[in-house]
Amino acid sequence: MSDMSFQHRHLLGIQGLGPTEISFLLDLSDGYVEQNRSADKKKSSLRGRTVINLFFESSTRTRTSFELAGKRLGADVINMQVSASSVSKGETLIDTAMTLNAMHADVLVVRHPDSGAVELLSKKVNCAVINGGDGSHEHPTQALLDALTIRRRKGRLAGLTVAICGDVLHSRVARSNIHLLNIMGAQVRVVAPRTLLPSQAARLGVEVFHDMRAGLKDCDIVMMLRIQNERMRGNFIPSIREYFHFFGLDYEKLAMAKPDALIMHPGPMNRGVEIDSDLADDYERSVIREQVEMGVAVRMACLEVMVDNLARDRDAHA
Amino acid sequence: MPMRNPSRVAFVNARLIDPATNLDARGWLLTENETIADFAPGDFPHGAPEGVEMVDCDGRALAPGLVDMRVQLREPGEEHKETLKTAGEAAVAGGVTTMVCLPNTDPIIDDVAAVEFVARRARKIGLAKVYPYAAATKRLEGKELSEMGMLAEAGALAFTDGTRAIGNALVMRRALSYAATFGALIVQHPEEPSLAEGDMNEGEMATRLGLSGIPAAVEVMMLERDLRLVELTGGRYHAAHVATAEGVEAIRRAKQKGLSVTCDTAPPYFALNELAVGEYRTFAKLSPPLRTEHDRRAVVEGLADGTIDAIASDHAPQDADSKRLPFAQAAAGGIGLETLLPVALELVHSRGLPLLDVMRKLTSGPADLLGLADAGRLKKGGPADLVLFDPDRPWKVVADSFRSKSKNSPFDGRPVQGWILRTLIDGRTVFSRP
C-alpha cells in the first residue's frame, strides 16, 4: 500500500526527500481533490485516530486546512493554540511533548516560530509529526500543495521555470519550494532586493535576480511571497511604496513572464504591497484560490500516509 | 563678466588635457552650440572660418571642467551661508563644471521631491551642473534605509549620510546590500562616530592647546569595518576625504584584494597638517580634522600611487558667526571650490606628479566612479564643459575676494599657482578673466 513509497515516520521537511516520494504524495493528493469535489467528502480511513494541531504561532489557513483534512478522513482533530502565556509559565517544548505523549495522539501537526523546533519535538514524542512550518526553515505541505497546483495546471514540474519573489530571507515557504522544485527538475529563480535574500542564496541551487523584470522573463510560474509589514520600516526595505514599485507584482512586470504564466501566493496577501489587487483577483492568471483547495487534499494524503506508517511501525514493534 | 555666446568657438594653440584618453598635447578644440564638435592635436585645419570665435590659448591648458564630488550647498535651509547661485558662481570661478552635493540641507535630501528641487533650481541658475547625493538613511539618522531605488530613479547619484558616519554596522550592512540591489554606491564619512568627538587631531598639539583630540584611529577603524561589510555584501563603497596614513593603507590593501572600493581626499589633507590650527585658527577646524605631517605625506603617496581616485573640494561654507567663536564651539569645515585646482596643482609643482594624473583625479576619476558618462572628459558630441587655465601662473589666495558667500578658507593668504581664465558650460562661457 502507500507505505511502500513513503517510508518516513515524520514529514519534517522537503529537504532529503526523493522525486518518487514526492510524486507518490502528489498522486495520492490528486485522488483527494476529486473526492473533495464530490458531494460526499467523508472517508473513514482515520476513524479512531487523533490528530492534534499544535500551533505555537498563530495561523488560520494552515490550521483550518489540516483540521478539515483530518475530519474528512474521520479522525478526531484537536486544536491546541499554545499562547505566549504558557511559554511564560515556563513550560518547555519538551514538557509539552511529554504531555502530548500521555494523550496518545497519532499525528501531531506542529507550527513553531523557531527553526528546528518541530524536529526537536519529533524526537521526543511517540507519534508521527508533520511540520506545519518552523521558523524560516521549512513548510513542506505548502510546497507540496504548490507543486500539486502547478502539476495539475501545467501537467508537469520538470523543465518549468519558477520565479519565487519577495522575502526569501525569512520564508520557510520559499525554502521548501526551492527544495521541492529542484528535486523535481524545475528551474528555480529567486527575485528580491539583496536585503531580503539569505547570504549564499545561490547555493540552494537557484538563479538570483535583483531586477524583477529580468527575473520574471519567460517564467512559467510566478510565486509571490508574503512580506511582513515590520520588515518595511527601513530595516530591510525603506517603505511599502518603494517595495511595490520595484518588487510588487503588477501587470506591467508580469508581461515579462510567459503569456500563460500562473501567479501563486501562499496567503495571506498584502494587496498593494507584494501584489497588485486586480491581479490577485484575476482568475485567468491567479491560482491563489486553487492553492487553498489543493492544500486540503495534500494534507489528507500526508495524514493518511503518516497514520499508515505509524501503524506499520507499531505492528513491527508489537 | 563677459557672456558672449557665439554658437561656435575654436580654441587653438591649446595644451589639450584629457585624462580619460591620456591626451596631453598641443592642439585645438571646436565647440558648436552645447557640444564639443571636434578636437585634435596640432594646428586648427580650417584657418578662421566665418562665424567662429577664435580663441588663441597661447599654450594654456584646456581641459574638461572639473567634477567636484563633494560639495555642501547649504540650500535649501542655510542660505545665509551659501546658495545654489553663489556656490555655482564659486564653482565656475574654480573651473568646476559639475558638482555633487551632500544631502545635509534643510530639508534633508531624503525624498524624491528634494532631489528634484535641487536639480530644477540648479538648471535654472545655469552655472555648474549639480547632482545630488541622497541620504542613505532617513533623516540622516543612521537607522532606517532611505528609498534608494526611487531616489536613484529621480536622479540621486549615490547615497551617503553626508558629514555623518553610518555608525551602526547592521545598518551599514543593509545599506550596502540594499544599494547594491540597484547597483548604487554608498559614500561614507569614515570616522567611528562614538570616538570622533573632539576639536582637532589628537596628539601633542591638541595637548598643548588644551583642545580635545580625535585620534587618527577613528578613520581606519571605520574603514576596516566597512571593508569587511563590503566583502560580506558585495556592495559598492566609496570613502570620502581620506586623511590618515592608516586609512590610505587600508584602502590600498582593499584594492589589492579586488574589492569594489574607491576613495577621495580633499586639498587640506594633502596640503596642510595640524599645525595650520596654530593659535586656535577656526578656519583650520575641519571634519575630519587636519592630521600630522606623516599623515599628509601618506595622503600624497596615496594620490601618487593611485590608491586615491579623486580629489574633491569638500566645500563646507560656514558664516563668520559660526567661525568667530572659541575653537571648541566653532563649526567645522572650509570652503574649497575656488582653491581646488591651484592647491591640487601643488602636487604637480612641488611633488612632481604629472599634470595628467592630477587632472584625472579632478575630472574623469570622480566622473567614472559616479557613473557620469559625459562629465570630466573631452568627447566629440559630448557637452562642452571646459576649463581654460594657466597651470603655472602664481597668485595669492584672498578669501575675501571669493564668490562663495562664506569666506572660511583654510588657504587664505597662501601663494599658489594655477590661474583659471575661462570656464564653459554646455558651450556657454560662464566665467572668464584675463
PDB file of N, CA and C in Angstrom, chain A residues 192-195 199 210-211 232-243 245-247, chain B residues 111 138 143-151 153 173-174 177-178 180-182 233-235:
ATOM      1  N   ALA A 192      14.559  39.238  -5.488  1.00  0.00           N
ATOM      2  CA  ALA A 192      14.385  40.020  -4.265  1.00  0.00           C
ATOM      3  C   ALA A 192      15.466  41.077  -4.170  1.00  0.00           C
ATOM      4  N   PRO A 193      15.184  42.132  -3.382  1.00  0.00           N
ATOM      5  CA  PRO A 193      16.287  43.029  -3.047  1.00  0.00           C
ATOM      6  C   PRO A 193      17.294  42.249  -2.196  1.00  0.00           C
ATOM      7  N   ARG A 194      18.535  42.667  -2.246  1.00  0.00           N
ATOM      8  CA  ARG A 194      19.575  41.902  -1.559  1.00  0.00           C
ATOM      9  C   ARG A 194      19.328  41.783  -0.063  1.00  0.00           C
ATOM     10  N   THR A 195      18.663  42.771   0.504  1.00  0.00           N
ATOM     11  CA  THR A 195      18.425  42.720   1.948  1.00  0.00           C
ATOM     12  C   THR A 195      17.411  41.651   2.326  1.00  0.00           C
ATOM     13  N   SER A 199      22.340  35.096   2.734  1.00  0.00           N
ATOM     14  CA  SER A 199      23.646  35.063   2.089  1.00  0.00           C
ATOM     15  C   SER A 199      23.804  33.677   1.483  1.00  0.00           C
ATOM     16  N   HIS A 210      17.972  40.539  -8.916  1.00  0.00           N
ATOM     17  CA  HIS A 210      17.595  41.704  -8.121  1.00  0.00           C
ATOM     18  C   HIS A 210      16.687  42.634  -8.918  1.00  0.00           C
ATOM     19  N   ASP A 211      16.511  42.310 -10.167  1.00  0.00           N
ATOM     20  CA  ASP A 211      15.631  43.105 -11.015  1.00  0.00           C
ATOM     21  C   ASP A 211      14.450  42.221 -11.392  1.00  0.00           C
ATOM     22  N   MET A 232       9.266  46.479   6.694  1.00  0.00           N
ATOM     23  CA  MET A 232       9.170  47.574   5.715  1.00  0.00           C
ATOM     24  C   MET A 232       9.422  48.922   6.337  1.00  0.00           C
ATOM     25  N   ARG A 233       9.960  48.956   7.518  1.00  0.00           N
ATOM     26  CA  ARG A 233      10.111  50.260   8.176  1.00  0.00           C
ATOM     27  C   ARG A 233      11.553  50.721   8.154  1.00  0.00           C
ATOM     28  N   GLY A 234      12.231  50.397   7.084  1.00  0.00           N
ATOM     29  CA  GLY A 234      13.578  50.937   6.960  1.00  0.00           C
ATOM     30  C   GLY A 234      14.660  49.964   7.365  1.00  0.00           C
ATOM     31  N   ASN A 235      14.279  48.849   7.989  1.00  0.00           N
ATOM     32  CA  ASN A 235      15.354  47.933   8.368  1.00  0.00           C
ATOM     33  C   ASN A 235      15.757  47.042   7.189  1.00  0.00           C
ATOM     34  N   PHE A 236      14.792  46.396   6.563  1.00  0.00           N
ATOM     35  CA  PHE A 236      15.119  45.583   5.388  1.00  0.00           C
ATOM     36  C   PHE A 236      14.765  46.317   4.094  1.00  0.00           C
ATOM     37  N   ILE A 237      13.692  47.083   4.158  1.00  0.00           N
ATOM     38  CA  ILE A 237      13.139  47.772   3.000  1.00  0.00           C
ATOM     39  C   ILE A 237      12.763  49.179   3.467  1.00  0.00           C
ATOM     40  N   PRO A 238      13.042  50.199   2.653  1.00  0.00           N
ATOM     41  CA  PRO A 238      12.738  51.561   3.115  1.00  0.00           C
ATOM     42  C   PRO A 238      11.246  51.832   3.317  1.00  0.00           C
ATOM     43  N   SER A 239      10.415  51.346   2.415  1.00  0.00           N
ATOM     44  CA  SER A 239       8.999  51.683   2.530  1.00  0.00           C
ATOM     45  C   SER A 239       8.184  50.748   1.654  1.00  0.00           C
ATOM     46  N   ILE A 240       6.894  50.724   1.933  1.00  0.00           N
ATOM     47  CA  ILE A 240       5.983  49.896   1.147  1.00  0.00           C
ATOM     48  C   ILE A 240       5.943  50.389  -0.292  1.00  0.00           C
ATOM     49  N   ARG A 241       5.877  51.720  -0.466  1.00  0.00           N
ATOM     50  CA  ARG A 241       5.729  52.218  -1.843  1.00  0.00           C
ATOM     51  C   ARG A 241       6.953  51.885  -2.670  1.00  0.00           C
ATOM     52  N   GLU A 242       8.134  51.965  -2.045  1.00  0.00           N
ATOM     53  CA  GLU A 242       9.332  51.607  -2.800  1.00  0.00           C
ATOM     54  C   GLU A 242       9.334  50.111  -3.127  1.00  0.00           C
ATOM     55  N   TYR A 243       8.907  49.305  -2.150  1.00  0.00           N
ATOM     56  CA  TYR A 243       8.893  47.862  -2.390  1.00  0.00           C
ATOM     57  C   TYR A 243       7.947  47.533  -3.535  1.00  0.00           C
ATOM     58  N   HIS A 245       6.924  49.428  -5.900  1.00  0.00           N
ATOM     59  CA  HIS A 245       7.423  49.989  -7.154  1.00  0.00           C
ATOM     60  C   HIS A 245       8.408  49.037  -7.845  1.00  0.00           C
ATOM     61  N   PHE A 246       9.299  48.444  -7.063  1.00  0.00           N
ATOM     62  CA  PHE A 246      10.338  47.614  -7.664  1.00  0.00           C
ATOM     63  C   PHE A 246      10.050  46.118  -7.618  1.00  0.00           C
ATOM     64  N   PHE A 247       9.342  45.668  -6.596  1.00  0.00           N
ATOM     65  CA  PHE A 247       9.180  44.230  -6.405  1.00  0.00           C
ATOM     66  C   PHE A 247       7.735  43.773  -6.264  1.00  0.00           C
TER      67      PHE A 247
ATOM     68  N   ASP B 111      14.086  62.546   0.072  1.00  0.00           N
ATOM     69  CA  ASP B 111      12.928  62.121  -0.711  1.00  0.00           C
ATOM     70  C   ASP B 111      13.018  62.667  -2.141  1.00  0.00           C
ATOM     71  N   LYS B 138      17.025  57.489   6.404  1.00  0.00           N
ATOM     72  CA  LYS B 138      16.007  58.529   6.559  1.00  0.00           C
ATOM     73  C   LYS B 138      16.441  59.557   7.607  1.00  0.00           C
ATOM     74  N   LYS B 143      19.501  55.020  10.940  1.00  0.00           N
ATOM     75  CA  LYS B 143      18.691  53.913  11.449  1.00  0.00           C
ATOM     76  C   LYS B 143      17.936  53.182  10.347  1.00  0.00           C
ATOM     77  N   GLU B 144      17.136  53.930   9.590  1.00  0.00           N
ATOM     78  CA  GLU B 144      16.276  53.289   8.591  1.00  0.00           C
ATOM     79  C   GLU B 144      16.737  53.642   7.183  1.00  0.00           C
ATOM     80  N   LEU B 145      16.718  52.668   6.299  1.00  0.00           N
ATOM     81  CA  LEU B 145      17.153  52.898   4.927  1.00  0.00           C
ATOM     82  C   LEU B 145      16.249  53.908   4.226  1.00  0.00           C
ATOM     83  N   SER B 146      16.843  54.735   3.396  1.00  0.00           N
ATOM     84  CA  SER B 146      16.036  55.647   2.577  1.00  0.00           C
ATOM     85  C   SER B 146      15.522  54.901   1.345  1.00  0.00           C
ATOM     86  N   GLU B 147      14.642  55.533   0.611  1.00  0.00           N
ATOM     87  CA  GLU B 147      14.057  54.896  -0.584  1.00  0.00           C
ATOM     88  C   GLU B 147      15.045  54.984  -1.742  1.00  0.00           C
ATOM     89  N   MET B 148      16.118  54.227  -1.630  1.00  0.00           N
ATOM     90  CA  MET B 148      17.229  54.376  -2.578  1.00  0.00           C
ATOM     91  C   MET B 148      16.828  54.103  -4.024  1.00  0.00           C
ATOM     92  N   GLY B 149      15.949  53.146  -4.221  1.00  0.00           N
ATOM     93  CA  GLY B 149      15.553  52.812  -5.583  1.00  0.00           C
ATOM     94  C   GLY B 149      14.870  53.978  -6.267  1.00  0.00           C
ATOM     95  N   MET B 150      13.894  54.556  -5.578  1.00  0.00           N
ATOM     96  CA  MET B 150      13.137  55.657  -6.183  1.00  0.00           C
ATOM     97  C   MET B 150      13.993  56.928  -6.249  1.00  0.00           C
ATOM     98  N   LEU B 151      14.846  57.125  -5.243  1.00  0.00           N
ATOM     99  CA  LEU B 151      15.730  58.290  -5.252  1.00  0.00           C
ATOM    100  C   LEU B 151      16.715  58.199  -6.417  1.00  0.00           C
ATOM    101  N   GLU B 153      16.176  56.640  -9.212  1.00  0.00           N
ATOM    102  CA  GLU B 153      15.397  56.917 -10.426  1.00  0.00           C
ATOM    103  C   GLU B 153      15.175  58.416 -10.611  1.00  0.00           C
ATOM    104  N   ARG B 173      25.580  47.433   6.829  1.00  0.00           N
ATOM    105  CA  ARG B 173      25.494  46.205   6.038  1.00  0.00           C
ATOM    106  C   ARG B 173      24.261  46.255   5.129  1.00  0.00           C
ATOM    107  N   ARG B 174      23.140  46.633   5.730  1.00  0.00           N
ATOM    108  CA  ARG B 174      21.905  46.649   4.931  1.00  0.00           C
ATOM    109  C   ARG B 174      21.931  47.753   3.886  1.00  0.00           C
ATOM    110  N   SER B 177      24.003  46.517   1.092  1.00  0.00           N
ATOM    111  CA  SER B 177      23.312  45.420   0.451  1.00  0.00           C
ATOM    112  C   SER B 177      22.120  45.930  -0.368  1.00  0.00           C
ATOM    113  N   TYR B 178      21.337  46.809   0.243  1.00  0.00           N
ATOM    114  CA  TYR B 178      20.160  47.330  -0.448  1.00  0.00           C
ATOM    115  C   TYR B 178      20.569  48.176  -1.656  1.00  0.00           C
ATOM    116  N   ALA B 180      23.202  47.885  -3.383  1.00  0.00           N
ATOM    117  CA  ALA B 180      23.737  47.003  -4.424  1.00  0.00           C
ATOM    118  C   ALA B 180      22.621  46.386  -5.270  1.00  0.00           C
ATOM    119  N   THR B 181      21.429  46.289  -4.703  1.00  0.00           N
ATOM    120  CA  THR B 181      20.268  45.820  -5.455  1.00  0.00           C
ATOM    121  C   THR B 181      20.085  46.668  -6.715  1.00  0.00           C
ATOM    122  N   PHE B 182      20.391  47.963  -6.582  1.00  0.00           N
ATOM    123  CA  PHE B 182      20.199  48.895  -7.691  1.00  0.00           C
ATOM    124  C   PHE B 182      21.545  49.317  -8.300  1.00  0.00           C
ATOM    125  N   THR B 233      28.813  41.876   1.614  1.00  0.00           N
ATOM    126  CA  THR B 233      27.612  42.222   0.855  1.00  0.00           C
ATOM    127  C   THR B 233      27.829  42.292  -0.648  1.00  0.00           C
ATOM    128  N   GLY B 234      29.087  42.452  -1.065  1.00  0.00           N
ATOM    129  CA  GLY B 234      29.312  42.711  -2.483  1.00  0.00           C
ATOM    130  C   GLY B 234      28.850  44.097  -2.897  1.00  0.00           C
ATOM    131  N   GLY B 235      28.709  44.995  -1.936  1.00  0.00           N
ATOM    132  CA  GLY B 235      28.261  46.352  -2.235  1.00  0.00           C
ATOM    133  C   GLY B 235      29.387  47.213  -2.800  1.00  0.00           C
TER     134      GLY B 235
END
